[in-house]
Amino acid sequence: MSAAADTALLDPMLPAPWRVRAVRRETADVATLDLVPLVGEVPRFAPGQFNMIYAYGIGEVPISVSGDPADPTQITHTVRAVGAVSRAIADAAPGSVLGLRGPFGSAWPVAAAAGHDLLIIAGGLGLAPLRPAIYQALAASEHFGRIAILYGGRAPAELLFRDELAAWGARAGITVAVTVDHADPTWHGHVGVVPALIDEISFTPANTVALLCGPEVMLRFTAAALEGAGVAAERIYLSMERNMKCAIGLCGHCQFGADFVCRDGPVLRYDRIAPRLMVREI
Amino acid sequence: METLEHLLLAHPFFAGVDPAFGPLLAGCARNLRFAPGAYLFREGEAADEFYLIREGRVALELHAPARSPIVIASLGGGEMVGASWLAPPYRWGFDARATADTRAFGLDAKCLRGKCDADPHLGYEMMRRILPVMVRRMQAARRQMLDVYGHPSA
């Protein structure tokens, strides 16, 4: 077993040092970092899981893994600079060292969705936590019915992974549809909200598993649109975001009703949490 | 060969409509094709014809001085383009431009308004189809206003 995995199992509160191998600037404020452990091997992770990333001396934030689960050489994270910690991580230079704890949390049920149509629906930065699920599904695409990736962003310049979206959409049997909230006339794609894309693709609602990640408002509207189209709530999965601190269900900061998002989530089944999504106090 | 009436009633907008209205509706309709970049209509023009897209894509744009035009929505096959023909002063409130090769039915708004006034059953059939579209678009526009993908407040 790797030293990094030992760390997660034996002392999940102790960050292990990882070196930034490479950095890719995705947009003006989003960067993707490839990380390698200074000690031991890269731990396995399941799509949907997250690590706690520590910018030494500044602080720690939960960030979902955005890389390929089949890649044993590194862990990849995509980070948006919104506060002091995430800015320090997004600005980390190749060669610098960050602390990592994890991986933690529940996973997208990609393997269990075999035999179904698979809808992967992302909003904004939500494409990053879904990208490992996309890699996993596309690596075994023959096991699924139709696979559709629907992605909504603020504007064309803020879309993530545009080259990969084009490559995925060029594959036989894979539908990729992208929409933005507003654009200039050089954009010839969709303009509108993500749920509108659901009406434009072919799938069999009664035999569909849907994976959703994005801002909570977008999740609510999209899950409701899927239900309206005939997808059962128990086959809709959402990745939730809450104030995760310890990442192991001890501190209670991320409590969401009966669940701790860090331990029971971040991937949660819609039928279990739908009523709570309407409770503003939690 | 399929007639304009058959093709028009097969459009999703008219799904389930009483076929008896077919000749009446087809009497106000024509087949149109727009090349990429062509305008269906421009802001301020008389809203004397609205459109049902068969294939293609249409962008709704707003222009403002000293700013790039903003695309506020795009519509594809099966969608209705334009609602300003329904309410005075019957003038378009934005531009509609084809962004792909687009085939559409054009419906003469004045002709259809007259027929709806003369036959309340037809008027009600039209409102039953138009109102859900308008509600869906208003809700979508409000959600776009939320700017959910923008920076969360720190």
Coordinates of N, CA, C and O in Angstrom, one line a residue, chain A residues 4-5 7 10 54 68-69 74 161-162 167 169 193 214 219 236:
Chain A
A4 N 1.0 7.4 0.7 CA -0.1 8.4 0.7 C -1.4 7.8 1.1 O -2.2 8.4 1.9
A5 N -1.7 6.6 0.7 CA -2.9 5.9 1.1 C -2.8 5.6 2.6 O -3.8 5.7 3.3
T7 N -1.4 7.3 4.8 CA -1.7 8.6 5.5 C -3.2 8.8 5.6 O -3.7 9.1 6.7
L10 N -4.4 6.0 8.1 CA -3.9 6.0 9.5 C -4.1 7.3 10.2 O -4.4 7.4 11.3
Y54 N -4.0 21.6 0.9 CA -3.5 22.6 1.8 C -2.5 23.4 1.2 O -1.4 22.9 0.7
D68 N -8.1 11.5 -14.7 CA -8.5 10.2 -15.1 C -8.2 9.2 -14.0 O -7.1 9.0 -13.6
P69 N -9.2 8.5 -13.6 CA -9.0 7.5 -12.5 C -8.1 6.3 -12.9 O -7.6 5.6 -12.1
Q74 N -0.5 10.2 -11.4 CA -0.7 11.5 -10.8 C -2.1 11.7 -10.4 O -3.0 10.9 -10.8
F161 N -12.3 22.8 -20.5 CA -12.0 21.6 -21.3 C -12.6 21.6 -22.7 O -13.2 20.6 -23.1
R162 N -12.5 22.7 -23.4 CA -13.2 22.9 -24.7 C -12.7 21.9 -25.7 O -13.4 21.3 -26.5
A167 N -13.6 16.7 -28.6 CA -13.1 15.3 -28.9 C -14.1 14.3 -28.5 O -14.4 13.3 -29.2
G169 N -17.4 14.8 -28.2 CA -18.5 14.9 -29.1 C -18.3 14.3 -30.5 O -19.2 13.9 -31.2
V193 N -30.4 28.1 -20.7 CA -30.1 27.4 -19.5 C -29.9 25.9 -19.8 O -30.4 25.4 -20.8
G214 N -22.9 21.1 -10.3 CA -22.9 22.5 -10.6 C -23.4 23.3 -9.4 O -23.6 22.8 -8.4
L219 N -28.6 22.7 -10.1 CA -28.9 21.3 -9.8 C -30.4 21.2 -9.5 O -31.1 20.2 -10.0
I236 N -31.2 9.7 -10.3 CA -30.5 11.0 -10.5 C -29.5 11.2 -9.3 O -29.9 11.1 -8.1

